Amino acid sequence: MTDTARGTSRRYGTRPTMKDVAARAGVGLKTVSRVVNGEPGVTPDTERRVQEAITALGFRRNDSARILRKGRTASIGLVLEDLADPFYGPLNRAVEEVARSHGALLINGSSAEDPSREQELVLALCARRVDGLVIIPAADDHRYLEPEITAGIATVFVDRPAGRIDADAVLSDNFGGAQDAVAHLIAHGHRRIGFIGDQPRIHTARERLRGYRAAMAAAGLPVDDSWVSLGSTAPDRVRAAATAMLDAPEPVTALFAGNNRVTVTAVRVLGERPRPVALVGFDDFELADLVRPAITVVAQDPAHMGRTAAGLLFRRLDGIEDPPRRTEIPTRLIARGSGEIPPAGDWD
């Protein structure tokens, strides 16, 4: 017999309750509560009837009361910059795996690189009483989080440090990775190397620019202002910057791309050129090894970053009260061909 025939038809948004389960199984509310919470004192036959009623009605335990009693939700929030960016897929998965190993649910969302949206999302997660937060920050001022951290919400920042507060951070070695990339191009004969990066307010963009300048300085090479372009990673902006550097009276002979989105556009621009131009990108990306020439990259380890951040978060939740720590994950240069192209003059 259907629920409608029994006179218990439901509207969307109306969930079955323990009272409905008790009525269907012909038992008291306390008996249903014992079965749902795995408590003793219920005969096997009665437990079977209750479980059958639970299955038939699609009942799910409402944890709200338990959350209020315990003060814990067994959930953590992850705030990403852009869910569509392939860099964040392995990071997200690693955080989720650590959360699951601790019996916690992961709730994630995207700030879309908007500081106000980040704050709105973070505070919404706090209002839902998550136990902790892993944040890839868009904002450069995180003082809005101070009351939440004081109230006990553990917080770890990833990829970029927190702004204007002391907090745990797990970062890539952006400076060292950029320095390695540019030194690699210099070792292959390049002296005029262009750098196209992300917005200058972003920590990773600033660190990669610093690494670029340090490598050039270490080799005794000047840096012309026209060889450096920071800004939006939109294809039109990157294309214009690359074209200006390559078509200048004294053109650059190599490009260092500051992240995977810049690299993809640079590959398209260079593919339209009559002669090959050296390219090293910061961030590996899918199919980078299948392009011809294959793309030399500075590879980060987002999965390692995610595992490290989540592990630190759960240690904080377990009561570790050390001062905030900053962990840097090494990068590695993968030479595939594009970064080993000699300067144009060497082809003559």
XYZ file of C-alpha atoms in Angstrom:
348
model
C 0.000 0.000 0.000
C 1.368 3.460 -0.927
C 1.752 6.359 1.480
C -1.018 8.126 -0.427
C -3.357 5.202 0.174
C -2.474 5.329 3.870
C -3.387 9.027 3.923
C 0.194 10.170 4.521
C 1.037 11.745 1.152
C 3.837 14.324 1.340
C 4.617 17.616 -0.281
C 8.121 18.493 -1.469
C 10.129 19.972 1.399
C 8.231 17.956 4.035
C 10.580 15.309 5.388
C 9.507 12.182 7.260
C 10.038 12.404 11.017
C 10.710 9.861 13.744
C 7.008 10.161 14.612
C 6.164 8.959 11.068
C 8.604 6.052 11.445
C 7.123 5.111 14.825
C 3.590 5.158 13.405
C 4.534 2.996 10.445
C 6.496 0.482 12.556
C 3.909 0.440 15.343
C 6.418 1.356 18.059
C 7.063 4.270 20.386
C 9.254 7.294 19.632
C 11.871 6.198 22.179
C 12.262 2.875 20.361
C 12.843 4.646 17.050
C 15.373 6.940 18.727
C 17.268 3.944 20.097
C 17.441 2.304 16.668
C 18.457 5.495 14.883
C 21.213 6.248 17.385
C 22.439 2.644 17.685
C 21.493 2.322 21.347
C 20.808 -1.034 23.059
C 17.469 -2.227 24.439
C 15.609 -3.081 21.208
C 14.728 -6.641 20.180
C 15.938 -7.837 16.753
C 12.372 -8.125 15.440
C 11.459 -4.602 16.532
C 14.700 -3.213 15.097
C 13.921 -4.916 11.780
C 10.442 -3.311 11.653
C 11.876 0.111 12.438
C 14.581 -0.232 9.776
C 11.981 -1.301 7.205
C 9.909 1.780 8.050
C 12.983 4.004 7.781
C 13.760 2.594 4.332
C 10.169 2.820 3.104
C 9.760 6.442 4.211
C 13.260 7.598 3.202
C 13.850 8.883 6.729
C 17.176 10.598 7.493
C 18.256 11.579 10.970
C 18.181 15.326 11.595
C 21.498 16.137 13.239
C 20.619 19.712 14.212
C 19.852 18.907 17.834
C 22.974 16.788 18.155
C 25.045 19.615 16.673
C 23.660 22.049 19.250
C 24.389 19.607 22.075
C 27.946 18.816 20.978
C 28.904 22.185 19.474
C 30.517 20.355 16.546
C 29.180 19.694 13.059
C 31.801 17.183 11.919
C 32.173 19.344 8.819
C 34.780 21.708 7.408
C 34.543 24.417 4.781
C 36.834 24.845 1.776
C 36.822 28.197 -0.016
C 38.480 28.049 -3.431
C 39.311 30.796 -5.898
C 37.780 29.155 -8.983
C 36.213 25.690 -9.083
C 36.910 25.517 -12.829
C 40.681 25.986 -12.428
C 42.377 22.566 -12.833
C 44.897 23.509 -10.132
C 42.184 23.250 -7.483
C 40.814 19.820 -8.444
C 43.613 17.767 -6.818
C 43.736 20.173 -3.870
C 39.982 19.837 -3.281
C 40.146 16.051 -3.542
C 43.057 15.834 -1.079
C 41.262 17.981 1.511
C 38.136 15.863 1.091
C 40.079 12.613 1.582
C 41.605 13.870 4.833
C 38.201 15.117 6.008
C 36.605 11.725 5.281
C 39.367 9.922 7.171
C 38.349 12.029 10.187
C 34.640 11.331 9.671
C 33.967 14.908 8.560
C 31.970 16.302 5.661
C 33.573 18.815 3.279
C 31.513 21.815 2.108
C 33.134 23.920 -0.588
C 32.447 27.047 -2.582
C 34.170 29.528 -4.877
C 35.053 33.149 -4.163
C 35.533 33.831 -7.909
C 38.561 35.941 -6.860
C 36.154 38.465 -5.268
C 37.120 39.576 -1.712
C 33.516 40.473 -0.768
C 32.236 37.123 -2.019
C 34.977 35.372 -0.064
C 33.921 37.102 3.151
C 30.248 36.376 2.522
C 30.961 32.688 1.852
C 33.315 32.268 4.814
C 30.878 33.857 7.267
C 28.002 31.789 5.857
C 30.026 28.636 6.551
C 30.791 29.882 10.067
C 27.074 30.521 10.637
C 26.458 26.873 9.766
C 28.855 25.949 12.559
C 31.588 24.257 10.544
C 34.452 23.111 12.735
C 37.198 24.534 10.555
C 38.043 26.329 7.339
C 40.586 25.873 4.575
C 40.766 29.089 2.549
C 42.466 30.035 -0.710
C 42.146 33.779 -0.114
C 40.968 36.430 -2.528
C 40.998 39.181 0.102
C 44.087 40.852 1.536
C 42.472 41.735 4.880
C 41.137 38.870 7.002
C 40.479 40.697 10.240
C 36.793 39.891 9.721
C 37.714 36.321 10.742
C 39.213 37.228 14.114
C 35.948 36.755 16.106
C 35.378 33.361 14.457
C 38.928 32.182 15.174
C 38.628 33.419 18.759
C 35.379 31.439 19.025
C 37.286 28.271 18.102
C 36.967 27.843 14.334
C 40.303 26.455 13.156
C 41.505 28.142 9.952
C 44.303 27.294 7.517
C 45.134 29.357 4.428
C 46.440 27.670 1.280
C 48.329 28.953 -1.775
C 48.361 32.493 -0.359
C 48.814 33.705 3.225
C 46.174 35.474 5.277
C 46.100 39.260 5.193
C 46.594 41.304 8.380
C 46.128 38.382 10.778
C 48.436 35.602 11.987
C 47.183 32.245 10.734
C 48.496 28.920 9.486
C 49.452 28.938 5.805
C 50.515 26.244 3.345
C 52.182 27.719 0.270
C 54.198 26.681 -2.764
C 57.754 27.937 -3.085
C 56.681 30.543 -5.638
C 59.884 32.558 -5.391
C 62.188 29.558 -5.768
C 60.113 28.021 -8.562
C 60.149 31.239 -10.581
C 63.865 31.673 -9.999
C 64.457 28.124 -11.308
C 62.315 28.778 -14.397
C 64.164 31.928 -15.394
C 67.590 30.462 -14.568
C 66.692 27.560 -16.874
C 65.977 29.954 -19.745
C 69.188 31.872 -19.044
C 71.148 28.604 -19.098
C 69.795 28.007 -22.615
C 71.179 31.288 -23.886
C 68.339 33.778 -23.283
C 69.072 37.303 -22.129
C 65.809 39.091 -22.945
C 63.084 37.231 -21.062
C 59.528 38.455 -20.700
C 57.326 37.789 -17.660
C 53.515 37.814 -17.893
C 51.795 37.341 -14.545
C 48.570 37.687 -12.618
C 47.236 40.720 -10.735
C 50.009 42.427 -8.720
C 47.870 42.430 -5.550
C 48.004 38.594 -5.507
C 50.741 37.123 -3.324
C 51.715 34.380 -5.784
C 52.091 36.880 -8.650
C 54.330 39.127 -6.533
C 56.502 36.216 -5.388
C 56.918 34.888 -8.935
C 57.886 38.349 -10.149
C 60.410 38.562 -7.306
C 61.865 35.196 -8.358
C 62.073 36.351 -11.989
C 63.933 39.527 -11.004
C 66.255 37.631 -8.640
C 67.289 35.172 -11.380
C 67.952 37.990 -13.844
C 69.970 39.902 -11.243
C 71.980 36.798 -10.299
C 72.981 36.471 -13.976
C 73.881 40.172 -14.201
C 71.061 40.828 -16.671
C 69.009 44.039 -16.772
C 65.191 43.938 -16.815
C 63.466 46.386 -19.129
C 60.084 47.580 -17.840
C 58.495 46.508 -21.128
C 59.440 42.895 -20.400
C 57.136 42.678 -17.367
C 53.347 42.661 -17.524
C 51.061 41.938 -14.555
C 47.279 42.028 -14.760
C 44.212 40.022 -15.615
C 44.741 36.500 -16.947
C 41.989 37.059 -19.537
C 43.189 35.791 -22.946
C 42.887 39.194 -24.668
C 45.053 40.905 -22.055
C 47.698 38.160 -22.101
C 47.740 38.057 -25.916
C 48.279 41.817 -26.096
C 51.116 41.675 -23.554
C 52.878 38.777 -25.300
C 52.494 40.374 -28.734
C 53.939 43.680 -27.508
C 57.001 41.919 -26.069
C 57.577 39.764 -29.167
C 57.086 42.596 -31.686
C 59.195 45.224 -29.897
C 62.272 46.656 -31.643
C 64.372 44.588 -29.208
C 62.015 41.627 -28.764
C 62.199 39.150 -25.924
C 63.487 35.744 -26.985
C 61.676 33.803 -24.269
C 58.557 34.062 -22.134
C 57.977 33.052 -18.537
C 54.216 32.622 -17.951
C 53.088 33.260 -14.396
C 50.312 30.636 -14.156
C 48.521 27.959 -16.166
C 45.931 30.322 -17.657
C 48.652 32.654 -18.915
C 50.597 29.684 -20.290
C 47.651 28.379 -22.322
C 47.190 31.755 -24.028
C 50.949 32.078 -24.579
C 50.987 28.672 -26.291
C 48.294 29.897 -28.708
C 50.160 33.125 -29.436
C 53.484 31.388 -30.002
C 51.819 28.778 -32.193
C 50.926 31.552 -34.643
C 54.549 32.723 -34.926
C 56.757 31.683 -37.858
C 59.667 30.773 -35.594
C 59.697 28.986 -32.228
C 60.024 31.059 -29.058
C 61.083 29.582 -25.723
C 58.403 29.291 -23.039
C 58.325 28.128 -19.429
C 55.039 28.139 -17.526
C 54.385 28.196 -13.803
C 51.852 25.364 -13.079
C 51.557 22.145 -14.966
C 48.356 21.606 -16.930
C 46.559 18.865 -18.801
C 47.971 18.076 -22.274
C 51.107 20.156 -21.637
C 53.155 17.121 -22.622
C 51.219 16.601 -25.882
C 51.715 20.074 -27.392
C 54.625 20.347 -29.843
C 56.999 21.343 -28.484
C 55.829 19.997 -25.142
C 55.651 22.697 -22.481
C 58.375 23.066 -19.890
C 56.756 23.943 -16.566
C 57.375 24.651 -12.922
C 55.047 22.095 -11.351
C 53.371 22.668 -8.029
C 51.922 19.837 -5.938
C 48.350 20.921 -5.129
C 47.445 17.504 -3.700
C 50.364 17.729 -1.247
C 49.285 21.254 -0.358
C 45.712 20.102 0.281
C 46.770 17.133 2.418
C 49.186 19.279 4.408
C 46.600 22.008 5.029
C 43.836 19.584 6.011
C 46.188 17.611 8.256
C 47.210 20.818 10.032
C 43.568 21.845 10.361
C 42.613 18.588 12.092
C 45.626 18.821 14.393
C 44.349 22.230 15.429
C 40.899 20.741 15.995
C 42.509 18.074 18.164
C 43.901 20.777 20.440
C 47.381 21.629 19.095
C 47.996 25.229 20.187
C 51.410 26.004 18.657
C 51.917 29.486 17.164
C 50.685 29.828 13.558
C 53.030 28.097 11.144
C 53.951 28.735 7.523
C 54.754 25.656 5.432
C 56.321 25.909 1.963
C 55.905 23.010 -0.460
C 58.771 22.684 -2.997
C 58.131 23.020 -6.728
C 59.964 21.147 -9.491
C 60.966 22.143 -12.997
C 59.898 19.668 -15.702
C 61.889 20.182 -18.924
C 59.836 19.034 -21.908
C 61.116 21.036 -24.867
C 59.614 24.520 -24.984
C 61.989 25.888 -22.358
C 65.024 24.496 -24.147
C 64.499 26.358 -27.456
C 67.554 28.611 -28.087
C 67.273 32.338 -28.845
C 66.170 33.195 -32.374
C 69.649 34.331 -33.418
C 71.040 30.876 -32.696
C 68.820 29.451 -35.473
C 70.536 31.525 -38.169
